[in-house]
Short mmCIF file of C-alpha atoms and ligand atoms in Angstrom, two decimals:
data_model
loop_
_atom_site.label_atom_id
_atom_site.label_comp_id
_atom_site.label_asym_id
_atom_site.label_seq_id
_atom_site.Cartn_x
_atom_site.Cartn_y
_atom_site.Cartn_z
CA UNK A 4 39.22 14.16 1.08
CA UNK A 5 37.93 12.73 3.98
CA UNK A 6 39.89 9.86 5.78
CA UNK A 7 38.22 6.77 5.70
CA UNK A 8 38.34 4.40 9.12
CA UNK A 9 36.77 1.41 10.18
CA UNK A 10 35.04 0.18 13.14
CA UNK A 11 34.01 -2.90 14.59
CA UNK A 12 30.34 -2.99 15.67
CA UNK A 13 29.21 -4.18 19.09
CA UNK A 14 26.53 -7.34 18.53
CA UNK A 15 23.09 -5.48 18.45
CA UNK A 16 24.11 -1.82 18.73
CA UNK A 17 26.16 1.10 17.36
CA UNK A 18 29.43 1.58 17.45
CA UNK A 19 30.20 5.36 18.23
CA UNK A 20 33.32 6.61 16.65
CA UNK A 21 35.12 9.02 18.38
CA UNK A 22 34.99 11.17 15.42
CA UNK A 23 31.36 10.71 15.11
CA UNK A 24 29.87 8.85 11.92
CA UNK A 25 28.68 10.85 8.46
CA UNK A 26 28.03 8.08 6.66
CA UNK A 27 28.55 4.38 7.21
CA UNK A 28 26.63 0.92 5.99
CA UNK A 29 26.98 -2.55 6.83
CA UNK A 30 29.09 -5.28 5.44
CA UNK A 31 28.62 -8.66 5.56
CA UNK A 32 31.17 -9.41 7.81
CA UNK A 33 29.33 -7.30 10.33
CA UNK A 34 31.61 -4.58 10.60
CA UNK A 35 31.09 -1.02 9.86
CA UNK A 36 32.40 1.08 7.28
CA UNK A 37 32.51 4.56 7.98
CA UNK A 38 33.76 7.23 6.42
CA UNK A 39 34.64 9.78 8.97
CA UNK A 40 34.53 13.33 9.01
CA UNK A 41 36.89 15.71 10.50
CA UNK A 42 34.37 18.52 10.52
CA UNK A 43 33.86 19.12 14.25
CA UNK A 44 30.60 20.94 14.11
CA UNK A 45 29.20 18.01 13.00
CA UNK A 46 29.33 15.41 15.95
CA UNK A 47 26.20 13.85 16.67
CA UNK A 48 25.23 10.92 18.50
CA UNK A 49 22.84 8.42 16.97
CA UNK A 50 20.48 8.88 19.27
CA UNK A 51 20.39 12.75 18.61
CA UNK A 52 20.11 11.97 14.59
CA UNK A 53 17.21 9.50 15.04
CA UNK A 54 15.68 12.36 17.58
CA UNK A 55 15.85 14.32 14.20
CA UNK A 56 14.96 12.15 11.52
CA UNK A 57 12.23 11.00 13.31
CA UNK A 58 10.99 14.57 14.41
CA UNK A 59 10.71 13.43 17.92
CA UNK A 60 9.77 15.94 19.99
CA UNK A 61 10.06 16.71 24.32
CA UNK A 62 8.86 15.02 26.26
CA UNK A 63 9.79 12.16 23.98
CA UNK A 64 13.51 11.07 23.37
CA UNK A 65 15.41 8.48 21.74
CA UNK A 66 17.38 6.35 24.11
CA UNK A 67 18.62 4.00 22.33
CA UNK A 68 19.28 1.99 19.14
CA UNK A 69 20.29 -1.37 18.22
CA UNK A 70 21.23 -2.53 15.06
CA UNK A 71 21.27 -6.08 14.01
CA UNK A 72 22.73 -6.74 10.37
CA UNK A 73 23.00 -10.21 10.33
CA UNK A 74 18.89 -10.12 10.66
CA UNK A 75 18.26 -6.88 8.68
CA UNK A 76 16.85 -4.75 11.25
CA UNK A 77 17.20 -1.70 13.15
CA UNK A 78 15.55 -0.91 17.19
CA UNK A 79 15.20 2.27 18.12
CA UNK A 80 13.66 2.76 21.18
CA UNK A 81 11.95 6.00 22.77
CA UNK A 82 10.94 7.07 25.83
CA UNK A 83 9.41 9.98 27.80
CA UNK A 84 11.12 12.21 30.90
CA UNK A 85 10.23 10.88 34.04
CA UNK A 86 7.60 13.12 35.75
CA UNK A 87 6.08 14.30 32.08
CA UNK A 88 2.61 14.41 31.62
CA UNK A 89 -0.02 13.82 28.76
CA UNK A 90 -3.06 15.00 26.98
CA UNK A 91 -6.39 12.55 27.56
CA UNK A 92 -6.96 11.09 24.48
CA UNK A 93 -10.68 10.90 24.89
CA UNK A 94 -11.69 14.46 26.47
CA UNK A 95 -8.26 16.03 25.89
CA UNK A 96 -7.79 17.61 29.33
CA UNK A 97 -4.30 18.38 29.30
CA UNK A 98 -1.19 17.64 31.78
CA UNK A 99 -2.38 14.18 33.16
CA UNK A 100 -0.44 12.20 35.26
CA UNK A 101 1.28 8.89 34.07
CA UNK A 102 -0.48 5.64 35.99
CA UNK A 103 1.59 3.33 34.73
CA UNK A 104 3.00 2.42 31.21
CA UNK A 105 2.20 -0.30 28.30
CA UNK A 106 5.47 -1.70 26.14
CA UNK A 107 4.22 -0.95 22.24
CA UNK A 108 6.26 -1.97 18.92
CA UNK A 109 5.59 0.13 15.81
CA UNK A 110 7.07 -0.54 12.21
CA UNK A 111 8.33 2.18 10.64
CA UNK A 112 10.05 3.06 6.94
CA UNK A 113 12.65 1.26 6.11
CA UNK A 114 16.49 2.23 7.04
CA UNK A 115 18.40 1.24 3.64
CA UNK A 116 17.13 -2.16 3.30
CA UNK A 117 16.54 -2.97 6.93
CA UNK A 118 13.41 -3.01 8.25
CA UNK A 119 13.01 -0.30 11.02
CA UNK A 120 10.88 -0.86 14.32
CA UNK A 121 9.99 2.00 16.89
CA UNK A 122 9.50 0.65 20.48
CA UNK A 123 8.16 2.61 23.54
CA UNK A 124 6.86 2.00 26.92
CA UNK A 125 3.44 4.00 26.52
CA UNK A 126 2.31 5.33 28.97
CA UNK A 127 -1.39 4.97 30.49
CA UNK A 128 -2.68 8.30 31.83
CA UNK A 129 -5.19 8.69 35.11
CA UNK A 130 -8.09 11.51 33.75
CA UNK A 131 -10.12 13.03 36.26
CA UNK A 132 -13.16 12.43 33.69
CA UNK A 133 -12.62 9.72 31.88
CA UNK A 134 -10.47 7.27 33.83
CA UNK A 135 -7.43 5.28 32.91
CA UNK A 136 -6.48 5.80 29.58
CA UNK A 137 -4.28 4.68 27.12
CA UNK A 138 -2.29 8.35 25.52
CA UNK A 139 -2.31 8.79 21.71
CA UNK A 140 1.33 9.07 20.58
CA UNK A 141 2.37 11.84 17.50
CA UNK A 142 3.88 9.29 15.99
CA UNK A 143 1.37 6.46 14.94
CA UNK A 144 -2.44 6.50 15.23
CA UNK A 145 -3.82 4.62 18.02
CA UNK A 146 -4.71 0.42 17.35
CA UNK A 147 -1.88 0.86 14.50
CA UNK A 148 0.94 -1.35 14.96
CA UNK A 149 2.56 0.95 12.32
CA UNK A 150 3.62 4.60 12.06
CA UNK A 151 1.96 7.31 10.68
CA UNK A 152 5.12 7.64 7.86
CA UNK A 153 5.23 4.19 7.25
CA UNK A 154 1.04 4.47 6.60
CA UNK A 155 2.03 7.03 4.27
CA UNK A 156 4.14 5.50 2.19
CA UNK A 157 2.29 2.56 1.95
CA UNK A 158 -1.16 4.50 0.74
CA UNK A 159 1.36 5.96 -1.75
CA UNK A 160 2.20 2.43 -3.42
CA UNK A 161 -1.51 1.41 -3.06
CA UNK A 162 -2.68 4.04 -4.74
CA UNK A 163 0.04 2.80 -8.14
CA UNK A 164 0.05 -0.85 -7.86
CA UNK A 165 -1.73 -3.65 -6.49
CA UNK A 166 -2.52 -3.90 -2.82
CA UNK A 167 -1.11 -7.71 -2.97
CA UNK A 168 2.27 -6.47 -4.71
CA UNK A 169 2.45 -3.47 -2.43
CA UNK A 170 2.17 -5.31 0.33
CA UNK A 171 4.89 -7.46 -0.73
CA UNK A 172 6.90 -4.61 -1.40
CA UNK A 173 6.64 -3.44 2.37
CA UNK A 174 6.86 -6.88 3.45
CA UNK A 175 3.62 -7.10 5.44
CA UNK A 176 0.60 -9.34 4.83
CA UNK A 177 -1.96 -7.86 2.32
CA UNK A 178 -4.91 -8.18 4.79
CA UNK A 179 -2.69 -5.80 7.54
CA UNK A 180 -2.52 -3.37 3.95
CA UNK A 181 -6.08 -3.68 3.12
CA UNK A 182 -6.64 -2.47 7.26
CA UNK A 183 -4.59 1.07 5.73
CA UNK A 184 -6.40 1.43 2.58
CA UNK A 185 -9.82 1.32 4.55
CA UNK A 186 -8.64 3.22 7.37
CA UNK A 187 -7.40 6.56 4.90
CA UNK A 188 -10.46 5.61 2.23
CA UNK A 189 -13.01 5.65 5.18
CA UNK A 190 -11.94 8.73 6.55
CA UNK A 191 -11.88 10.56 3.19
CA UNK A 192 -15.06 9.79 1.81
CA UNK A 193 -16.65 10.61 5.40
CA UNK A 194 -15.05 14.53 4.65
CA UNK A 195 -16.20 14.47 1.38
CA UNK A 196 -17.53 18.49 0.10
CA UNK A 197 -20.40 17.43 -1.82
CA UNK A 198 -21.86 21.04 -2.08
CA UNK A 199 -21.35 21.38 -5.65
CA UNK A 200 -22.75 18.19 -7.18
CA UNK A 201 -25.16 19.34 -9.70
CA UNK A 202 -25.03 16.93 -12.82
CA UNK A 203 -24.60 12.91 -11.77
CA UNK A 204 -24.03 10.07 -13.95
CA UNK A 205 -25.01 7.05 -12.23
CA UNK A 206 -23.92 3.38 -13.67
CA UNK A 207 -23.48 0.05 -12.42
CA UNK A 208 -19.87 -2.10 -12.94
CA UNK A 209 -19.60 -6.27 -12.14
CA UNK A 210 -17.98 -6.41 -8.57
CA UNK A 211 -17.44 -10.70 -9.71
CA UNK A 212 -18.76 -12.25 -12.83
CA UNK A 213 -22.05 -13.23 -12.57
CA UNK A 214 -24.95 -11.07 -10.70
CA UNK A 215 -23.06 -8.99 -8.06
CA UNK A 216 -23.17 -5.25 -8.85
CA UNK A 217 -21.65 -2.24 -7.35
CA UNK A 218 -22.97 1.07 -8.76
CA UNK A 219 -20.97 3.98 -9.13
CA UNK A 220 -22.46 7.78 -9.04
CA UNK A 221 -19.78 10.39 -10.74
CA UNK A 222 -19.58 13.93 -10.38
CA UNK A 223 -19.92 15.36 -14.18
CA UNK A 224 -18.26 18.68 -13.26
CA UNK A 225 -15.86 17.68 -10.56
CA UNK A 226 -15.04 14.33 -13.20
CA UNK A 227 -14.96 12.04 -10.03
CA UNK A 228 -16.74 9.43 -8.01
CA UNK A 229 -19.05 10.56 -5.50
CA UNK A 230 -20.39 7.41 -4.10
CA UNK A 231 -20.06 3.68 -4.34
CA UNK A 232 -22.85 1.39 -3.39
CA UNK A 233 -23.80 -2.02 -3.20
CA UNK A 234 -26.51 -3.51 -5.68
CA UNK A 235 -28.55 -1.40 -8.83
CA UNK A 236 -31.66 -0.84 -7.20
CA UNK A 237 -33.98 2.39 -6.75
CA UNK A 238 -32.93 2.21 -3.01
CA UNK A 239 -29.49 2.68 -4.51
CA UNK A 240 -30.00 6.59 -5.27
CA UNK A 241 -31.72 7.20 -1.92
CA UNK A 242 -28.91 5.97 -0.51
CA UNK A 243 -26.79 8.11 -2.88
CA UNK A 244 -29.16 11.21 -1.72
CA UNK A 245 -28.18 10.43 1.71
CA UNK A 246 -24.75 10.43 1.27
CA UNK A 247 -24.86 13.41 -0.45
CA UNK A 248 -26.94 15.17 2.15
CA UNK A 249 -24.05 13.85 4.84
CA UNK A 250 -21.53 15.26 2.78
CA UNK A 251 -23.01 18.89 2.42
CA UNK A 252 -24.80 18.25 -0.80
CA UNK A 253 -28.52 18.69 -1.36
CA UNK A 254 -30.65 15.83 -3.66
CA UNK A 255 -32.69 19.24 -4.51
CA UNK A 256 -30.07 20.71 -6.11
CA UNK A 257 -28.95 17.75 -8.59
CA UNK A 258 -30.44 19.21 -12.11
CA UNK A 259 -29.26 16.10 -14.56
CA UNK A 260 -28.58 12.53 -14.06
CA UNK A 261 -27.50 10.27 -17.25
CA UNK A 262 -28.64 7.01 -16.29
CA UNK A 263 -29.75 3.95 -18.28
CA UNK A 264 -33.43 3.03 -19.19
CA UNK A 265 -33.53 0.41 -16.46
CA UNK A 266 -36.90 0.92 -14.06
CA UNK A 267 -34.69 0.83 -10.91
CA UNK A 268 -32.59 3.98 -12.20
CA UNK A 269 -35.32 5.26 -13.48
CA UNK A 270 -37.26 5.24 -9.93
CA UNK A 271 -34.50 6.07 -8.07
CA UNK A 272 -34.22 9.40 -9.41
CA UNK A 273 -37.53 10.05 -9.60
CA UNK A 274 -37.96 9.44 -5.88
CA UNK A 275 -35.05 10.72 -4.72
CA UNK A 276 -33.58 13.18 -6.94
CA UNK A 277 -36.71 15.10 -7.58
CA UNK A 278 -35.48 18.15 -9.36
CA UNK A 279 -33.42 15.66 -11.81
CA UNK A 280 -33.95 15.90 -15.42
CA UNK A 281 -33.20 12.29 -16.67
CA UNK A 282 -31.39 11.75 -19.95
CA UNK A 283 -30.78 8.63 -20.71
CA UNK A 284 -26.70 7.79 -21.80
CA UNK A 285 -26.99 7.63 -25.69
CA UNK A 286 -24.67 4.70 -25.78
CA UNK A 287 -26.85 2.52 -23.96
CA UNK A 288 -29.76 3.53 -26.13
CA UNK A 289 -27.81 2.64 -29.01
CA UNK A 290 -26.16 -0.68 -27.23
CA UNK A 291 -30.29 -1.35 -27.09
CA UNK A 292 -31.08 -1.19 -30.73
CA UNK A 293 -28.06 -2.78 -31.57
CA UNK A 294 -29.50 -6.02 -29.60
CA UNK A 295 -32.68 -5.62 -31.45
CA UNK A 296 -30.67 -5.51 -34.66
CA UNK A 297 -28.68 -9.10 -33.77
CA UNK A 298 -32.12 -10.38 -32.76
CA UNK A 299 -33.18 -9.91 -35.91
CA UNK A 300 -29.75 -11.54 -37.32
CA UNK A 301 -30.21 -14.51 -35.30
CA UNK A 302 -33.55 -14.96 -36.26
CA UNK A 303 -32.86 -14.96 -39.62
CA UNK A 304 -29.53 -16.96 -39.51
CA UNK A 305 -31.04 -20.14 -39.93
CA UNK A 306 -32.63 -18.97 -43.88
CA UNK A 307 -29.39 -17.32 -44.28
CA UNK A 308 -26.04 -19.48 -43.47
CA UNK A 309 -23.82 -16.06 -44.93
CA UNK A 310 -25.18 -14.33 -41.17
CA UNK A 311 -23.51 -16.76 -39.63
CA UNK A 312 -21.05 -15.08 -37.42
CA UNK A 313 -21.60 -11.70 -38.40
CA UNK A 314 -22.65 -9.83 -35.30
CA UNK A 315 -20.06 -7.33 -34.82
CA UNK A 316 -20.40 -6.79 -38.82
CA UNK A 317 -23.85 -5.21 -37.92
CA UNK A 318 -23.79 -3.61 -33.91
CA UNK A 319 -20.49 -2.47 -33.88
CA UNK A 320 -19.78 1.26 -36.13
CA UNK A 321 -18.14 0.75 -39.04
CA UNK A 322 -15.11 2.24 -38.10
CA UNK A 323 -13.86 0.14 -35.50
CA UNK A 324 -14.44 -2.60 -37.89
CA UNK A 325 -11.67 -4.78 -39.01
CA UNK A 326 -11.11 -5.21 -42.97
CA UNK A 327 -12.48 -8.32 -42.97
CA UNK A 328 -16.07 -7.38 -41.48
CA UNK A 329 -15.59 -4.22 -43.69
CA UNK A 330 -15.68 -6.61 -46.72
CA UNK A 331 -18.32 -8.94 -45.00
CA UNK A 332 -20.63 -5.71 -44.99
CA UNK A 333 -19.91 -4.47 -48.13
CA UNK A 334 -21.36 -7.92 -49.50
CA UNK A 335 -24.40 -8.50 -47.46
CA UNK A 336 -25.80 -4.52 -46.76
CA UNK A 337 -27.04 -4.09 -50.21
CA UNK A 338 -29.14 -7.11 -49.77
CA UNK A 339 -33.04 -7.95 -49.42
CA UNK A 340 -31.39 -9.67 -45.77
CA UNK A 341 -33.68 -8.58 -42.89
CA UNK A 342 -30.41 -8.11 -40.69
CA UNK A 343 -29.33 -5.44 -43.48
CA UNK A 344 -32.98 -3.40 -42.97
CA UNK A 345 -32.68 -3.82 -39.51
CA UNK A 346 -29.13 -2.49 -39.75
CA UNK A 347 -30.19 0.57 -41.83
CA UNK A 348 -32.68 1.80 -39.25
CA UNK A 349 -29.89 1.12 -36.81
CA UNK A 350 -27.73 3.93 -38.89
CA UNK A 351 -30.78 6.18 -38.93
CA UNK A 352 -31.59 6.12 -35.24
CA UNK A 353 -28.02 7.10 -34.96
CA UNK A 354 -28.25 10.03 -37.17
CA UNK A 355 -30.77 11.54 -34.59
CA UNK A 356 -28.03 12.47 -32.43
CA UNK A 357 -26.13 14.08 -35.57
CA UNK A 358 -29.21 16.43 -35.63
CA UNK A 359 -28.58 20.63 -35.13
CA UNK A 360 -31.46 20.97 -32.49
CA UNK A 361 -34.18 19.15 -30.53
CA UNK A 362 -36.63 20.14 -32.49
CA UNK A 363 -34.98 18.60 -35.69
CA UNK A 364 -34.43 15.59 -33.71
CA UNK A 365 -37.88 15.79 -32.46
CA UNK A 366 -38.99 15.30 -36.05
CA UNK A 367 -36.10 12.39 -37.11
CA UNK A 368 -37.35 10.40 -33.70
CA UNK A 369 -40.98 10.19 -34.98
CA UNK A 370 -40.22 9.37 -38.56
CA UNK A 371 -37.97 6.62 -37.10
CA UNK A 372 -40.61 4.87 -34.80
CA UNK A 373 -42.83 5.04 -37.34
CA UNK A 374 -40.42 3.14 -39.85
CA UNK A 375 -39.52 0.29 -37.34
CA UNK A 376 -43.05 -0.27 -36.08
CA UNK A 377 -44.17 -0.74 -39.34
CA UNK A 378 -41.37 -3.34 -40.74
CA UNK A 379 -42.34 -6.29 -39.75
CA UNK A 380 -39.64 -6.84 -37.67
CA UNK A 381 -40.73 -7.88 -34.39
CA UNK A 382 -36.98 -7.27 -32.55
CA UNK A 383 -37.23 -3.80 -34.18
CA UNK A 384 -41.09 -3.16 -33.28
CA UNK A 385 -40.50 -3.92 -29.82
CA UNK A 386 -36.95 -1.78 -29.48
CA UNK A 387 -39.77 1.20 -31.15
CA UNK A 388 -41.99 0.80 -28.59
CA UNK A 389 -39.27 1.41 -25.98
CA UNK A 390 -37.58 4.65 -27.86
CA UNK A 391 -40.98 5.98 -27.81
CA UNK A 392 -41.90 4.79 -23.87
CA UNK A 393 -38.14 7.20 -22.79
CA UNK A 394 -38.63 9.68 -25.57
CA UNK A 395 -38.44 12.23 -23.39
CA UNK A 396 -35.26 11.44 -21.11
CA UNK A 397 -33.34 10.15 -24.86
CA UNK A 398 -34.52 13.59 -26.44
CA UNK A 399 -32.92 15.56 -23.26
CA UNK A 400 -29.62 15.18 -24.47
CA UNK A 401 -30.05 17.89 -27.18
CA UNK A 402 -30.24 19.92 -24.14
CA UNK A 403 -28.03 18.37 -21.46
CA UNK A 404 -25.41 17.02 -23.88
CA UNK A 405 -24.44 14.22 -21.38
CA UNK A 406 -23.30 10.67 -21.51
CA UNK A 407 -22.11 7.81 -19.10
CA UNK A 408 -18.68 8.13 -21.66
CA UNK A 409 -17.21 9.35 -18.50
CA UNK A 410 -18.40 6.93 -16.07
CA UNK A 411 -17.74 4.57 -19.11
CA UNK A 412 -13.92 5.60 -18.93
CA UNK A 413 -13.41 5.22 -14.80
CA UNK A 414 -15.65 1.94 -15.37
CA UNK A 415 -12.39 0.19 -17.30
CA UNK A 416 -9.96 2.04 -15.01
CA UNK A 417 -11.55 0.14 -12.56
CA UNK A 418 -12.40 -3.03 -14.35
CA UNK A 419 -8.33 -3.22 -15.82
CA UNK A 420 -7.21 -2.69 -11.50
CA UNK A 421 -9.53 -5.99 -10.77
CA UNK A 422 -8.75 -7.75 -13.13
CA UNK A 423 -4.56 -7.20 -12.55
CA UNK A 424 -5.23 -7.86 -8.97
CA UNK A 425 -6.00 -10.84 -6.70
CA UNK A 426 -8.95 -9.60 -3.86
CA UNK A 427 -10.74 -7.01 -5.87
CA UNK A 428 -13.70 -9.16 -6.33
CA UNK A 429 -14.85 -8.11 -2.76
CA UNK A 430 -17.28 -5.61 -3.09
CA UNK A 431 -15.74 -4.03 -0.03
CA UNK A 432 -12.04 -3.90 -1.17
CA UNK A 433 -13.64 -2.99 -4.77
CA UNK A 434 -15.26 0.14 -3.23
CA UNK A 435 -12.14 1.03 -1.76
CA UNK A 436 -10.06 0.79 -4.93
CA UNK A 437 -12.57 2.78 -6.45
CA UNK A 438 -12.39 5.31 -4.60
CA UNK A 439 -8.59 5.57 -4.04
CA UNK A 440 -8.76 5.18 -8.41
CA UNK A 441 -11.60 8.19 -9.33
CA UNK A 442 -12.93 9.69 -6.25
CA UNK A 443 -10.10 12.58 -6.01
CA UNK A 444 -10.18 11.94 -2.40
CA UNK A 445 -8.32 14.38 -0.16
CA UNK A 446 -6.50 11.31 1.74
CA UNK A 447 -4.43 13.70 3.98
CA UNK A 448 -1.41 11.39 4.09
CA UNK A 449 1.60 12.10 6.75
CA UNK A 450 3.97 13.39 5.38
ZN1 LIG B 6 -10.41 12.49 29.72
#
């Protein structure tokens, strides 16, 4: 067993036992416990452990460290050996003389449960091209008042939780967070290998309630976001062909995009992603004649009192329906009720999809926009008219087989992290969480 001493600490700084310290921690009386031991290949001074644990490396030392318990916090402060010389940070010509030196403070992880600072007098370097500049040091990237480890760690807790709760876990201001997030998003995305992008899904998600859009653009094969833009327009996908373009991808090669029947989508990737079969997401054609069918319903509501809060009964499938709406349509679809015909040809147009080839469908699709022009239904006439309009692009799933159910999925993902979180209705923070969410980014943390 090791013996176990104690020594008083000095105000602000370690005391060194002669024995040198294994492991000690502060009480609240301000003294040290340590527990010392004998072993005496094991002597170290603090300033040669922090050297270590910090991975400091010549011409950089510690030289020294102050403690202060009473305010939970530890100093450690590092310098460089007088006559050393640095790279330019600019052209990187190497072995540049020192002109004179700016005092810089970074945070850095937390020691137990005090909060940990780095300080250094930094120096400013003379380049024979460039001028006087300001060096880069290993540890921290330069304009950050916090290390590279500590960035680390706090991209690692952004990426689980909220960037509010994170950033009260670090005990920093969410705003000096939200600077991190950006900072390792940003660079990602810019050194994003878009080569292989050949199938999209493009989709739009509410960045606040009401009219403001971001649209997202997924990778079907790599199952991740590509690209986050503002708005739902048709300039929308030339920006996403840009992007992709910048990133090592080629609009040419993109062979299917599942988008909705919406004009804007529809020119986008007509325009821009010209080799781009279109099929349009299945559950958005059948979210479509579902309206039509509640149209109907609320037309009709007025004859019929028994509709009167039925609408899930009839645009929802019948097995997500609850007993009671199970019981509601077990009354009414029997009926002469125009809701229930509408309903029917609902069930039909869904069949379509249940069909073993395109040409089979080919035949259902006719046979059904024949039905619901002629049943005096205007809701359902009209819905016909468009089904006939995209037959093409709603027929092209028999041979693309793809949905927005994926997009669909990282939609809520991202829709559940806004609405747990305080500052997600920015657009801009939004595209970052989005990113950091689905886009498999390579964020290159330090480690
Ligand atoms: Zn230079």
């Amino acid at each position: 067993m090791a013996p176990t001493g104690r020594a008083a600490v000095k105000d602000g700084a370690f005391q060194r036992h002669p024995k040198g310290l294994s492991l000690m921690a502060a009480r609240h009386d301000g003294t040290l416990r340590a527990r010392i031991k004998p072993a005496p290949r094991c002597r170290m001074r603090d300033n040669d452990l922090f050297r270590l644990a910090l991975g400091v490396a010549s011409p950089w030392f510690v030289a020294s460290s102050a403690f202060d318990a009473a305010n939970k916090r530890l100093d450690i402060k590092l310098d460089f050996k007088a006559g050393a010389r640095f790279d330019c940070p600019e052209c990187k010509a190497a072995g540049c003389p020192v002109h004179d030196t700016v005092e810089k403070t970074w945070r850095h992880l937390d020691f137990f449960q005090h909060q940990a600072f780095l300080t250094a007098r930094t120096p400013r370097i003379t380049c024979a091209k460039c001028g006087v500049r300001l060096v880069t040091v290993p540890w921290a990237r330069p304009g950050s008042g916090f290390t590279l480890l500590f960035e680390g760690m706090a991209m690692a807790l952004a990426m689980h939780m909220p960037v509010a709760v994170a950033a009260g876990f670090l005990g920093i201001e969410d705003k000096r967070l939200w600077r991190i997030v950006f900072h390792y998003v940003d660079a990602a995305v810019a050194r994003m290998d878009l080569s292989g992008v050949k199938r999209v899904a493009i989709d739009e998600t509410a960045a606040k309630r009401g009219h403001d859009y971001i649209t997202l653009v997924v990778d079907m094969d790599g199952r991740r976001v590509v690209f986050v833009a503002d708005g739902r327009s048709a300039d929308t996908v030339r920006q996403f062909a840009d992007h992709l373009e910048e990133r090592g991808g080629d609009a040419s090669r993109i062979k299917q995009a599942s988008i909705d029947m919406s004009p804007a989508f529809i020119a986008g990737v007509t325009d821009n992603l010209t080799e781009a079969e279109i099929t349009f997401d299945r559950f958005h054609v059948m979210k479509l004649i579902g309206d039509a069918v509640d149209e109907v319903r609320r037309a009709e509501v007025k004859a019929r009192p028994e509709l009167k809060g039925t609408r899930y009964v009839w645009t929802k499938n019948e097995a997500n329906l609850t007993v009671r709406q199970s019981a509601v349509l077990d009354t009414l679809a029997s009926t002469n009720l125009k809701t229930a015909r509408a309903w029917r040809m609902r069930l039909a147009f869904q069949d379509i999809y249940a069909q073993p080839s395109r040409g089979w469908a080919e035949m259902f699709f006719d046979k059904w926009t024949g039905w619901a022009r002629r049943s005096r239904l205007e809701p359902m006439k009209a819905v016909a008219r468009t089904m006939q309009k995209h037959s093409e692009g709603i027929l092209a799933w028999f041979d693309s087989r793809i949905s927005n159910g994926l997009i669909e999925g990282i939609n809520s993902i991202v829709q559940a992290a806004k609405a747990k979180a305080r500052g997600y209705r920015n657009r801009d923070t939004l595209k970052r969480i989005t990113y950091l969410i689905a886009g498999r980014l390579d964020l290159r943390l330090p480690t």
